[in-house]
Coordinates of C-alpha atoms and ligand atoms in Angstrom, one line a residue:
X797 CA 155.9 -63.2 -14.9
X798 CA 152.5 -64.8 -13.7
X799 CA 150.3 -66.0 -16.5
X800 CA 146.6 -65.0 -16.9
X801 CA 144.5 -68.0 -15.7
X802 CA 141.9 -68.7 -18.5
X803 CA 138.5 -69.3 -16.8
X804 CA 136.9 -72.0 -18.6
X805 CA 133.9 -72.1 -16.3
X806 CA 133.0 -68.5 -17.0
X807 CA 133.4 -68.9 -20.8
X808 CA 131.3 -72.0 -20.7
X809 CA 128.6 -69.9 -19.0
X810 CA 128.9 -67.4 -21.8
X811 CA 128.5 -70.3 -24.5
X812 CA 125.5 -71.7 -22.7
X813 CA 123.8 -68.4 -22.6
X814 CA 124.4 -67.9 -26.4
X815 CA 123.0 -71.4 -27.0
X816 CA 119.9 -70.6 -24.7
X817 CA 119.4 -67.5 -26.9
X818 CA 119.7 -69.4 -30.1
X819 CA 117.3 -72.0 -28.9
X820 CA 114.8 -69.4 -27.9
X821 CA 115.1 -67.7 -31.2
X822 CA 114.5 -71.1 -33.1
X823 CA 111.5 -71.8 -31.0
X824 CA 110.2 -68.2 -31.5
X825 CA 110.3 -68.9 -35.2
X826 CA 108.1 -72.0 -34.9
X827 CA 110.8 -74.6 -34.9
X828 CA 110.6 -77.3 -32.1
X829 CA 113.1 -77.1 -29.4
X830 CA 116.3 -79.0 -30.5
X831 CA 116.5 -82.5 -29.0
X832 CA 119.7 -84.6 -28.1
X833 CA 119.7 -88.2 -27.7
X834 CA 122.5 -89.8 -25.5
X835 CA 123.3 -93.4 -25.4
X836 CA 125.2 -94.9 -22.6
X837 CA 126.4 -98.5 -22.8
X838 CA 127.4 -100.2 -19.5
X839 CA 127.5 -99.1 -15.9
X840 CA 130.8 -97.2 -15.7
X841 CA 130.2 -94.6 -12.9
X842 CA 132.3 -91.7 -14.5
X843 CA 130.3 -92.1 -17.8
X844 CA 127.0 -92.0 -15.9
X845 CA 128.1 -88.7 -14.4
X846 CA 129.1 -87.3 -17.7
X847 CA 125.7 -88.4 -19.3
X848 CA 123.7 -87.0 -16.3
X849 CA 125.7 -83.7 -16.6
X850 CA 125.1 -83.5 -20.4
X851 CA 121.2 -84.2 -20.1
X852 CA 121.0 -81.7 -17.2
X853 CA 122.7 -79.0 -19.1
X854 CA 120.8 -79.6 -22.4
X855 CA 117.6 -79.0 -20.6
X856 CA 118.9 -75.9 -18.8
X857 CA 119.3 -74.2 -22.1
X858 CA 115.8 -75.1 -23.2
X859 CA 116.7 -78.1 -25.4
X860 CA 115.0 -81.6 -25.1
X861 CA 117.0 -84.6 -24.2
X862 CA 116.5 -88.4 -24.3
X863 CA 118.7 -90.9 -22.4
X864 CA 119.1 -94.5 -23.5
X865 CA 120.8 -96.8 -21.1
X866 CA 122.0 -100.2 -22.6
X867 CA 123.5 -103.0 -20.6
X868 CA 127.2 -103.8 -20.9
X869 CA 126.2 -107.1 -22.7
X870 CA 124.2 -105.2 -25.3
X871 CA 125.2 -106.3 -28.9
X872 CA 126.8 -104.0 -31.3
X873 CA 123.8 -104.8 -33.7
X874 CA 121.4 -103.5 -31.1
X875 CA 123.3 -100.3 -30.7
X876 CA 123.3 -99.7 -34.6
X877 CA 119.7 -100.5 -34.7
X878 CA 119.0 -97.8 -32.1
X879 CA 121.3 -95.4 -33.9
X880 CA 119.3 -96.0 -37.1
X881 CA 116.0 -95.5 -35.5
X882 CA 117.3 -92.1 -34.0
X883 CA 118.7 -91.2 -37.5
X884 CA 115.3 -91.5 -39.0
X885 CA 113.5 -89.8 -36.1
X886 CA 112.7 -86.3 -37.2
X887 CA 112.5 -85.0 -33.7
X888 CA 116.0 -85.8 -32.8
X889 CA 118.7 -83.3 -33.9
X890 CA 121.8 -84.7 -32.2
X891 CA 122.9 -88.3 -31.2
X892 CA 125.8 -89.0 -28.9
X893 CA 127.3 -92.2 -28.0
X894 CA 129.2 -91.9 -24.7
X895 CA 132.7 -93.3 -24.9
X896 CA 134.4 -95.5 -23.9
X897 CA 132.5 -98.4 -25.6
X898 CA 132.6 -101.9 -24.3
X899 CA 135.5 -103.8 -25.9
X900 CA 133.2 -106.0 -28.2
X901 CA 132.1 -102.9 -30.1
X902 CA 133.8 -101.2 -32.9
X903 CA 134.3 -97.5 -32.6
X904 CA 134.6 -96.9 -36.3
X905 CA 131.3 -98.8 -37.2
X906 CA 129.5 -96.9 -34.5
X907 CA 130.6 -93.4 -35.5
X908 CA 130.1 -94.1 -39.0
X909 CA 126.4 -95.2 -38.4
X910 CA 125.5 -91.8 -36.8
X911 CA 124.0 -89.5 -39.6
X912 CA 126.7 -86.8 -40.3
X913 CA 124.2 -84.1 -39.7
X914 CA 123.2 -85.5 -36.2
X915 CA 126.8 -86.3 -35.2
X916 CA 127.2 -83.8 -32.5
X917 CA 130.4 -85.3 -31.3
X918 CA 131.9 -84.7 -34.8
X919 CA 133.5 -88.2 -35.1
X920 CA 131.7 -89.4 -38.2
X921 CA 134.3 -89.7 -41.1
X922 CA 132.3 -87.2 -43.2
X923 CA 132.7 -84.5 -40.6
X924 CA 136.3 -85.6 -40.0
X925 CA 136.9 -85.2 -43.7
X926 CA 135.0 -81.8 -44.0
X927 CA 137.3 -80.4 -41.2
X928 CA 140.4 -81.9 -42.8
X929 CA 139.5 -80.3 -46.0
X930 CA 138.5 -76.9 -44.4
X931 CA 135.0 -77.2 -45.6
X932 CA 131.9 -75.5 -44.3
X933 CA 129.0 -77.3 -42.5
X934 CA 131.2 -79.8 -40.3
X935 CA 130.1 -80.5 -36.8
X936 CA 133.4 -80.1 -35.0
X937 CA 134.4 -82.5 -32.0
X938 CA 133.4 -80.6 -28.8
X939 CA 136.8 -80.6 -27.1
X940 CA 138.8 -79.0 -29.8
X941 CA 135.9 -76.6 -30.5
X942 CA 136.0 -75.5 -26.9
X943 CA 139.8 -75.2 -26.9
X944 CA 139.4 -72.8 -30.0
X945 CA 137.1 -70.5 -28.0
X946 CA 139.5 -70.6 -25.1
X947 CA 142.3 -69.7 -27.2
X948 CA 140.3 -66.9 -28.9
X949 CA 139.5 -65.5 -25.6
X950 CA 143.3 -64.7 -25.3
X951 CA 144.2 -63.9 -29.0
X952 CA 142.2 -61.9 -31.5
X953 CA 144.2 -63.3 -34.3
X954 CA 146.3 -66.5 -34.2
X955 CA 147.3 -66.5 -38.0
X956 CA 151.0 -67.1 -38.3
X957 CA 151.5 -68.2 -34.6
X958 CA 153.5 -71.4 -34.1
X959 CA 151.2 -74.1 -32.4
X960 CA 152.2 -77.4 -31.0
X961 CA 149.5 -80.0 -30.1
X962 CA 150.9 -82.8 -27.9
X963 CA 148.6 -85.9 -28.3
X964 CA 147.4 -87.3 -31.7
X965 CA 144.2 -88.9 -30.8
X966 CA 141.0 -88.8 -33.1
X967 CA 139.0 -87.1 -30.3
X968 CA 141.4 -84.4 -29.4
X969 CA 144.7 -84.1 -31.0
X970 CA 144.1 -84.5 -34.6
X971 CA 141.0 -82.4 -35.0
X972 CA 142.7 -79.8 -32.7
X973 CA 145.6 -79.5 -35.2
X974 CA 143.3 -79.2 -38.1
X975 CA 141.4 -76.3 -36.5
X976 CA 144.6 -74.5 -35.7
X977 CA 145.7 -75.0 -39.2
X978 CA 142.4 -73.7 -40.5
X979 CA 143.2 -70.5 -38.6
X980 CA 146.6 -70.3 -40.3
X981 CA 148.8 -71.4 -37.4
X982 CA 151.9 -73.2 -38.2
X983 CA 151.1 -76.4 -36.6
X984 CA 153.0 -79.4 -35.5
X985 CA 151.8 -82.5 -33.7
X986 CA 153.7 -84.4 -31.1
X987 CA 153.0 -88.0 -29.9
X988 CA 154.3 -90.7 -27.8
X989 CA 157.2 -91.4 -30.2
X990 CA 158.2 -87.7 -30.7
X991 CA 161.7 -87.0 -29.7
X992 CA 163.0 -83.9 -28.0
X993 CA 159.5 -82.8 -26.7
X994 CA 160.9 -80.1 -24.5
X995 CA 162.7 -78.2 -27.4
X996 CA 159.6 -78.6 -29.6
X997 CA 157.3 -77.4 -26.8
X998 CA 159.5 -74.3 -26.2
X999 CA 159.0 -73.1 -29.8
X1000 CA 155.2 -73.0 -29.5
X1001 CA 153.3 -69.7 -29.1
X1002 CA 150.2 -71.9 -28.5
X1003 CA 150.8 -75.2 -26.7
X1004 CA 147.7 -77.6 -26.5
X1005 CA 148.4 -80.7 -24.5
X1006 CA 146.2 -83.8 -24.6
X1007 CA 148.0 -87.0 -23.5
X1008 CA 146.6 -88.1 -20.2
X1009 CA 150.1 -88.1 -18.7
X1010 CA 149.9 -86.1 -15.4
X1011 CA 152.7 -83.4 -15.2
X1012 CA 154.2 -84.3 -18.6
X1013 CA 154.9 -80.6 -19.6
X1014 CA 157.2 -79.0 -17.1
X1015 CA 157.5 -75.2 -16.7
X1016 CA 160.9 -75.3 -18.5
X1017 CA 159.1 -76.6 -21.6
X1018 CA 157.0 -73.6 -22.0
X1019 CA 158.0 -70.7 -24.2
X1020 CA 157.8 -67.3 -22.2
X1021 CA 154.5 -65.7 -22.7
X1022 CA 152.9 -68.8 -24.6
X1023 CA 149.3 -69.7 -24.3
X1024 CA 149.0 -73.2 -22.6
X1025 CA 145.8 -75.1 -22.9
X1026 CA 145.8 -78.3 -20.7
X1027 CA 143.3 -80.8 -22.0
X1028 CA 144.4 -83.8 -19.9
X1029 CA 142.3 -85.0 -17.0
X1030 CA 143.6 -87.7 -14.7
X1031 CA 142.0 -88.7 -11.5
X1032 CA 144.7 -89.3 -8.8
X1033 CA 144.5 -90.0 -5.0
X1034 CA 145.5 -87.1 -2.9
X1035 CA 147.3 -87.0 0.5
X1036 CA 144.0 -86.3 2.1
X1037 CA 142.5 -89.5 0.6
X1038 CA 140.1 -87.6 -1.7
X1039 CA 140.7 -88.1 -5.3
X1040 CA 141.7 -85.1 -7.2
X1041 CA 141.8 -84.1 -11.0
X1042 CA 145.1 -83.3 -12.5
X1043 CA 146.2 -82.1 -16.0
X1044 CA 149.1 -82.8 -18.3
X1045 CA 150.9 -79.7 -17.4
X1046 CA 152.8 -78.9 -14.2
X1047 CA 150.6 -76.0 -13.5
X1048 CA 152.5 -74.1 -10.7
X1049 CA 155.6 -74.3 -12.8
X1050 CA 154.0 -73.3 -16.1
X1051 CA 152.2 -70.4 -14.5
X1052 CA 155.3 -68.7 -13.8
X1053 CA 156.4 -68.7 -17.5
X1054 CA 153.3 -68.8 -19.7
X1055 CA 151.3 -65.8 -20.9
X1056 CA 147.9 -67.5 -20.4
X1057 CA 147.0 -71.0 -19.1
X1058 CA 143.9 -73.1 -18.4
X1059 CA 143.6 -74.8 -15.0
X1060 CA 142.5 -78.4 -14.4
X1061 CA 139.8 -78.6 -13.4
X1062 CA 138.0 -75.4 -14.6
X1063 CA 139.6 -75.0 -18.0
X1064 CA 138.8 -77.2 -21.0
X1065 CA 136.4 -79.6 -19.2
X1066 CA 133.4 -77.1 -18.7
X1067 CA 133.9 -75.9 -22.4
X1068 CA 133.4 -79.4 -23.8
X1069 CA 129.8 -80.0 -22.6
X1070 CA 129.0 -76.3 -23.5
X1071 CA 130.2 -76.9 -27.0
X1072 CA 128.2 -80.2 -27.3
X1073 CA 125.1 -77.9 -26.6
X1074 CA 126.5 -75.4 -29.3
X1075 CA 126.7 -78.4 -31.7
X1076 CA 123.2 -79.6 -31.0
X1077 CA 122.0 -76.0 -31.8
X1078 CA 124.0 -75.9 -35.0
X1079 CA 122.6 -79.2 -36.0
X1080 CA 119.0 -77.9 -35.4
X1081 CA 119.7 -74.7 -37.2
X1082 CA 121.0 -76.6 -40.3
X1083 CA 117.9 -78.9 -40.1
X1084 CA 115.5 -76.0 -39.9
X1085 CA 117.3 -74.3 -42.9
X1086 CA 117.0 -77.6 -44.9
X1087 CA 113.4 -77.9 -44.2
X1088 CA 112.8 -74.4 -45.1
X1089 CA 114.5 -74.7 -48.3
X1090 CA 112.4 -77.9 -49.2
X1091 CA 109.2 -76.1 -48.3
X1092 CA 110.2 -73.1 -50.4
X1093 CA 110.9 -75.5 -53.4
X1094 CA 107.7 -77.5 -53.0
X1095 CA 105.7 -74.1 -52.9
X1096 CA 106.9 -73.1 -56.3
Ligands
NAD2116 P1 144.5 -91.0 -26.1 O1 145.0 -91.9 -25.0 O2 143.5 -91.5 -27.2 O3 145.7 -90.3 -26.8 C1 146.8 -89.8 -26.1 C2 147.7 -89.3 -27.0 O4 148.9 -88.8 -26.3 C3 148.3 -90.2 -28.0 O5 148.5 -89.7 -29.4 C4 149.8 -90.5 -27.5 O6 150.7 -90.9 -28.6 C5 150.1 -89.2 -26.8 N1 151.0 -89.4 -25.7 C6 151.0 -90.2 -24.8 N2 152.1 -90.2 -23.9 C7 152.8 -89.2 -24.5 C8 154.1 -88.7 -24.1 N3 154.7 -89.1 -23.0 N4 154.6 -87.8 -24.9 C9 154.0 -87.3 -26.1 N5 152.7 -87.8 -26.4 C10 152.2 -88.6 -25.6 O7 143.8 -89.9 -25.1 P2 142.8 -88.6 -25.6 O8 141.4 -89.2 -25.7 O9 143.3 -87.8 -26.6 O10 142.7 -87.8 -24.1 C11 143.9 -87.2 -23.8 C12 143.7 -86.6 -22.4 O11 142.6 -85.5 -22.5 C13 143.2 -87.5 -21.3 O12 143.6 -87.2 -20.1 C14 141.6 -87.4 -21.3 O13 141.0 -87.6 -20.1 C15 141.6 -85.8 -21.7 N6 140.4 -85.4 -22.2 C16 139.8 -84.3 -21.7 C17 138.6 -83.8 -22.3 C18 138.0 -82.7 -21.7 O14 136.8 -82.3 -21.9 N7 138.6 -81.8 -20.9 C19 138.1 -84.4 -23.4 C20 138.7 -85.5 -24.0 C21 139.9 -86.0 -23.5

């Protein structure tokens, strides 16, 4: 059996199209185009590329963007002050602080400082809690949100399926598991101290892997017919001397066993930025609805 390859690039294009239509509808209704503010601290070249891609794609769907570049010696206080200014700025719908942060900054303090309704990365504890409690109105972290779209491109209904998430980070693994639970999958989470990973993987109808360990999941780990989503991205030197990106799944082996599988690159990666755009639109829609409700109240 050869698995269906899930085309993340094509699905991301669909999401961007949906966002562009949503933005056009908001603007046609008299609401200003949504605006995303992206903050980058330091000169990490990979982060610079990510930020440029985010800004370019934001503008391509008709939204506005701002970019703030802080030096690697910027203080945490100066970052928190900038976030506070953007929290108060009525023109800004989404605030994103590009990770990784420099070591002298505290991630928890930074994500907590972002107003929950502008938290397009979904890392503010209020959004984390809303997702954990299955409450409406949360902004969901972009990568797990994109993975859910990828899974739903294969399965109409995932209720009752067994899902294993390998990796338990706050950015991917934990929110991923909560979203799968919300869809009534029977969910397990594996991590660095999990024993007998192979057996646990073989029981999963849906296997989502986010560890950053290239080739961790071998073909024999995969349940025949399972849907395999490879979130991992690691840059490795290839024989040709040009760096290449590899995932956490031994793709060629898993391809022979799985029912559907995402490639690396071209799977989860493109969906992550597309979902950032979708979150910025969601934030703008929620803000527009709030303002309308206030206007209606004051008109009475
Ligand atoms: P992280 O380092 O914060 O967490 C890794 C998790 O994997 C931890 O919970 C750890 O316990 C687990 N782990 C590590 N080795 C393991 C092993 N041998 N067996 C089982 N579990 C193991 O990483 P992260 O931020 O969650 O990112 C994971 C990977 O996903 C990285 O390659 C990252 O680049 C990639 N990523 C991709 C996207 C995307 O858009 N495609 C987004 C975020 C992260």
